[in-house]
Each structure stands twice: as structure tokens, then as C-alpha cells.
């Protein structure tokens, strides 16, 4: 009868919350500085909104909420009950589909191009494993209603600003769906673009030989696989890669268009300068290909202190996001930060700054009722100055009160007994150094600020 | 095939989010200043954690989440399926039970007295109506593991600080379960305390005659109802009320204990002075009596600008919160702010401050690619200074770009064409006044700061 929580979910302790909030605040502040505005959508969406949007696999991972009321009774009255008789709502699986639903529902109130950000949990009935949870936060920003590639530029700057604020080295990989289409085209395998990209996306994991095996197994010709090799193996600077692609894709109109888009994004970013994180053209990047139609972005940690290699942010452009809900011709581009993974990396590299200001700065020891009431008056002054301060609520043994301060990592304790009440001073002890001094309120404010 | 959201749930627009975040930030900051630390618990809890904790009515209002996997197949193989075959998880109904579960699960890591706050949504399958939603936020703070009445004092100060920051007049009503027990005792109806308090709690709504009718119907004697009258009708200052209660409860030990607790809390608050919101002894207040064992707190709006009368905050002490999960002897005291109701009141009284800093401060008009890239460089400087700034992503007609700024309530636009690029100046227009001036970057920073 020991209480527990569902598999794949987590409690967050005060220490974890302070660190998580730090990450969210960094992302939120950057989003706001770029003119993105926050929205929130409900945790539960109608199943008609969610189903069929994430593929067959995704549908299986949706959490469905039982209809309220006498469910079993109504079930028994049905000859052959289906899941749809039980449930019509589900927990959101990501923030993109609810956002598309939001845009369509509120299209007449919105100001386009609409730049929104959203930081909320999502739920997936996935098999829990290290680093993969059934409830986790997504931090999305999207611009909808503008074709301009400057939106891509801005979003990549957002990524650079976030990781530069977090002081975390990253590599920002760029691709373009149109380049992938061009490659498929020149290989004479336009309708196998998905097979091709799914295979070459695995390069990092399974190596080139197995990628080639897979391509052949999928029915690509020997000659096409042969011609794909220089593309897969492409290395060098972005300039070198783009030149090679210029030659390879000269005959493909869509391929040339993709290259032109990529060049524009890179050239503006270069002109702006002063960026954080290396920008890397990577034609093997095929993330979320099912709906991206232009730029594709993926961010990996690239920091000498970290062994982490998985993605911490990703995004891209999708030309018809709201089409699924009947509003066509709305181009969108967006990114999503994986706060949980960023947390794990910052833990690994000890990258969190000193966040002790979010916790209590000083504990007033409780010597008894009268002293305690006097202390509450002093504490009020500190709080009015924005300082987090507290009184130990019980007149417990000194040792216990100091242990409380230690465990809560409170840096100072104040000792105010009858003497201090008379003189108007406050005895303050720095728990790190053990140093003790008698201060006036003004002096104490100065120390704590 | 128009998209919609489940009944009783809401989308929050950017404007609403800015206002909601303002309320959350006020509450969060005050909680932190008092030494409360944040935790979060998962949206889904095991049904064994939730069921049986909110009474029969509450159980009906729990949202149950369908087990993942092939639910219907397993159902069909069961002769007489029950809801429990379908579901073992539910959405949290409040923050108190998950907190109790958290304390029991993490008791060996926690530092007692443990002061936690928690701001998260909860879900109830209630009939939706004006001001009542199926998904809404609670903002709780609790201290667990300390009997000291100074915790009550601190929590009432928290309430005062929150509403004084929000500049909203409130009346803080105080009662004590022990006073109610004393009243039942001197009426010779100790085991009818629930009937008595449920009836007199309705005084505001149904009037004294109907309260008396209900008391008689519940089996209270004529004489007991007669003796209850001066208590129900009690008026005047807190001092006057406490004196009357002293006389009435002289023979009841538990009643005297309740009065002593109430006096201590009031006297410390009085000594501290400078409080916001009137403190009012109200023995008809019986909120959440099922689990409160000492102080009971309820806060109502009492502001000349508002017609709102319902509760915006409440709380109290419960001597054995974690007992339901097997950890006994842990006294807790807590409060909970109703952010949605506070929002409605602040809307009504036009009490939100100017929150325009959270949105974009200046829009750079897009005159074409080269000018736009130049503007992005200028915008970077503003952003590095913490100013929210954006570029219109497309070289659209001026009218359209200004309409965008207007709709987004952006106060300034910047016009940087070839002339301005040459001179290094920025033409800035104040959209409220129509005033236009040419500024250097330093001057612009000065205006926007």
C-alpha cells in the first residue's frame, strides 16, 4: 500500500524545479525577445483532432481519456463495443497539432504572420526508458502565415541565443526537403524519396554499408546507389558541400530551389555574424520528413565536456500545416527545444549557474514566541526588499534548526534573542564560513542583496 | 469538420497568457519570498492514489485514462468487464492529495518542516458553467511537519502580500474547527457537527430561517437551535465576537482551545501590523470541514469596484494529511489561490497593470531583402539589451505592416531604408502619437528602456 506514480512519469523536487525553471526561463526570454507570444491549449483534445496526425504508430501512443458518467452501463447496452464508445478525448501528443487546431479555430482573431510560443507537457504511451518519459515538456515556437526565409534565419538565431545563454556548445545541422527531392530526382527515384531519406538518416547509427544494403533492398538500382555515394560521404566546409551539390543537382529544378533557399539562410546568418554554435549543411538529415517541405533543422550537443549526441532541438518548414483542419495555404516554420534532454546535458557538464537566489537566503532561528514575533517583523523588511527569508516555525533545538538551514542550502542564519532585540542588532552567521557578525538591518540588507 | 476543443476546456490567447502569467508570477514571487519551494507532480496519478480521497461525488468527477494497448480485446475476454479493467490511471483532481503522496514517497529525502508550493492544472469532470472549468490551475502552498501557529500567521501574510501586490481589496475570514466542535458540544450535539456546520455555512445563501429549518430537520432540538442563534447572528469587531465566544464556550475544553489558537494568530498579525485585507472572525465558515482540524481560512473579494463575492483563496490546517498514505502524525497547513477567479475579478475591476513589456516593443518595417538584413543587425543590438523587437518577415505593403504592429499593440515602428542605412540613423514612429523622429541606436535604446 506504498504510494507510487505511473511508470514513465516523474515528480520534480525543489532542486530540480529551480533548474528546470532556469531552462524554461532562458527559452521563454529568448522567444519573447524575438516577438513570439505565448499561448496555451488544453491538455485534453478531442480525439478527432489528434487521431490520424501522427501515423499508425503515433495513434497507438495516444492516451485516451474515458468518458465520464456511467461508462460500463452504456458499454453493456452496445452489441459490439468499440474503443470509440468509451472515449472521445485524448491527452495532447505534441504541441504542433494543437497549435494548427488553434490557428484554424481562431483564424479570424489572429494577426498574421502569427508568431507563437508554447511551453507545456505532452503525453505519449511510449515504452519508458532512460531519457524517455511518458510525460515531458515541449518548448515550441512557430511562425505561421509567412513564406519569408528570414523566419528560418530568426529561428536559427533563437537557437543560437538559447544555447549561448546556456553556455552549451552545439552543432546546428541544416538540410532542405527540396534538396532531398532533387537527389531522389537525379537518381531517377523521385517516388522513393522516403525510402532513400529514411535509409541515409541512419548513417550515423548503422554505417554506410548497411545503408547501401537497405537502399538496394528497397529496390533502388545499383547505379543509383553508386551515384548516391558522393552525396552520403560528402564532407568539408558548407561552401564545399554546396558546390558539390550545385554540380550534382544542376539538372533538378527542385534541387536548385532547395540549394538557393539554403544559401540564402546561410548567407544572412553569416552577414549577421557573432553566432553561437556551428552551422553544418547535412543532407543526411531527414527528421520529420513526412511534413517538412523546406528547411530542416536539427541541433546536437557538440561540447567537449559532453558525451551526449542526441538531438536537443529540431524544427523545419511545413507548407500546409493547417490543411489537416481545412485551412489551406498557410506556410509555417517552427522549432522545438527538448527541455528534458537539455537538463540532462547541463547536469552532465555541470553547466547550471548558481541559482541559489531562487531559494531562501536567510533563516531566522526561533528562540521562543516573543523573539519569533520580533523576527517576523524583521523578516518582513527583508521580504519587502525582495529577499527570500523565513523563520523556523517552532522553537526547536538550535541543532535541528541549523540542520534545516543546511539541508535547504540556506547560506545565512540570523540569531535574534533578547539582547539583539534590545540593541536593535541582528547576529548573522554565514553557514559556509562559520563567520558571525552583528549587523544593523541596513547592513544585513546590503549583505543579502 | 470544424475543429473544436472539449467542453469546459479553454485555449488561452497571448493577451490572456500575459495576464495569467502576471497573476502566477505575483503568487510565485510571494511564495518564494516566504521560503516555499516549488515541486511538480505528474498529471496522471495511479487511481489507487486518487480514489476515495474526495468523497463519492469526487470519485465520479475523476478523469480516468484508458490503459494503452489493445484495450477492447482484453475487455472482450472478460466475462463481466468493470471500469477497473479499462483504466488504472487518472488525471489529478487537486494538488493536495498528490502532495500528500509526494511527501510519503519522498519522506526520507525531505527536510521537515517542508514548505512547498505548486502551480499546476487540475481536471474535474464537473458540469461546465460560467467560471467553472474542467481544466483549471491551482496555486497551493503548504507547510507540513510543524504544529506552530506561526505557519498560519505566515500563510495569512502570504495572502495579504499577494492581494496587496494585486491591489485587490479582500476580506480574510477565519474560523477554527475546534471552535465549531465546541459549539456542537455545548449544544449537546457533538456528533452532529457536520450537520450543524453544513447548515450554518449556507447562511449567506439561504438566510437564517431556512438554516434553522434545516437544523431542525437534521434532528437538532428546538432548544439547541435556540441557543445557536446568538452564535449565528454574532456581529461586531473580532474582539466582541471572541468575548461572546469566551462566554458561550466556557464549558467546552476543545472550544476554549480553538479560541486560544484563533487569538494567538490574530494577536501576532496585529503586532506585525501593516496588513492588507480585513481579518474577520466568522464562525459560520465551514469550508472543507471534512479534513480541516484547526484554523480555517477563506478569502472573499471585498473591493468597492467589484460585485464578485465568491472565494478567491482558501485553506486551513489538517492534522493528518499523509495518514491516508500510511504516514501518521504529520500536521499540515496550507492555502490555495484560485487563479481563474482572480483573473475574472481583475478583469472586472480593470486591475491589471500595464504589461506591454512582455510583448514586442518595436517592429522594424521590411523594405526588401538588403534593408531587412541590415535591420536584423540593429534588432540584435536591441535584443542584447533585453528589448523585445522584431522584423516584419516579408516586404509587404507598408499599410499591412503597420496594421500588424497595431493588432499586436506594438508601440513603435522603425523605418530603415537606404537613407537611414547611409546616415546610420533610425527613423522611429510612435504609433500612439504619430510622432516621428530620427534617432541613433543609443537614443533608441534610451527610449525603449
PDB file of C-alpha atoms in Angstrom, chain A residues 367 371 374 415-422:
ATOM      1  CA  UNK A 367      14.118  31.196  20.290  1.00  0.00           C
ATOM      2  CA  UNK A 371      11.569  36.566  19.806  1.00  0.00           C
ATOM      3  CA  UNK A 374      10.009  40.181  16.639  1.00  0.00           C
ATOM      4  CA  UNK A 415      20.089  34.800  15.673  1.00  0.00           C
ATOM      5  CA  UNK A 416      17.904  37.373  17.391  1.00  0.00           C
ATOM      6  CA  UNK A 417      17.487  36.866  21.140  1.00  0.00           C
ATOM      7  CA  UNK A 418      16.573  39.292  23.938  1.00  0.00           C
ATOM      8  CA  UNK A 419      19.996  41.023  23.702  1.00  0.00           C
ATOM      9  CA  UNK A 420      19.670  41.696  19.986  1.00  0.00           C
ATOM     10  CA  UNK A 421      16.092  42.888  20.446  1.00  0.00           C
ATOM     11  CA  UNK A 422      17.366  45.454  22.980  1.00  0.00           C
TER      12      UNK A 422
END
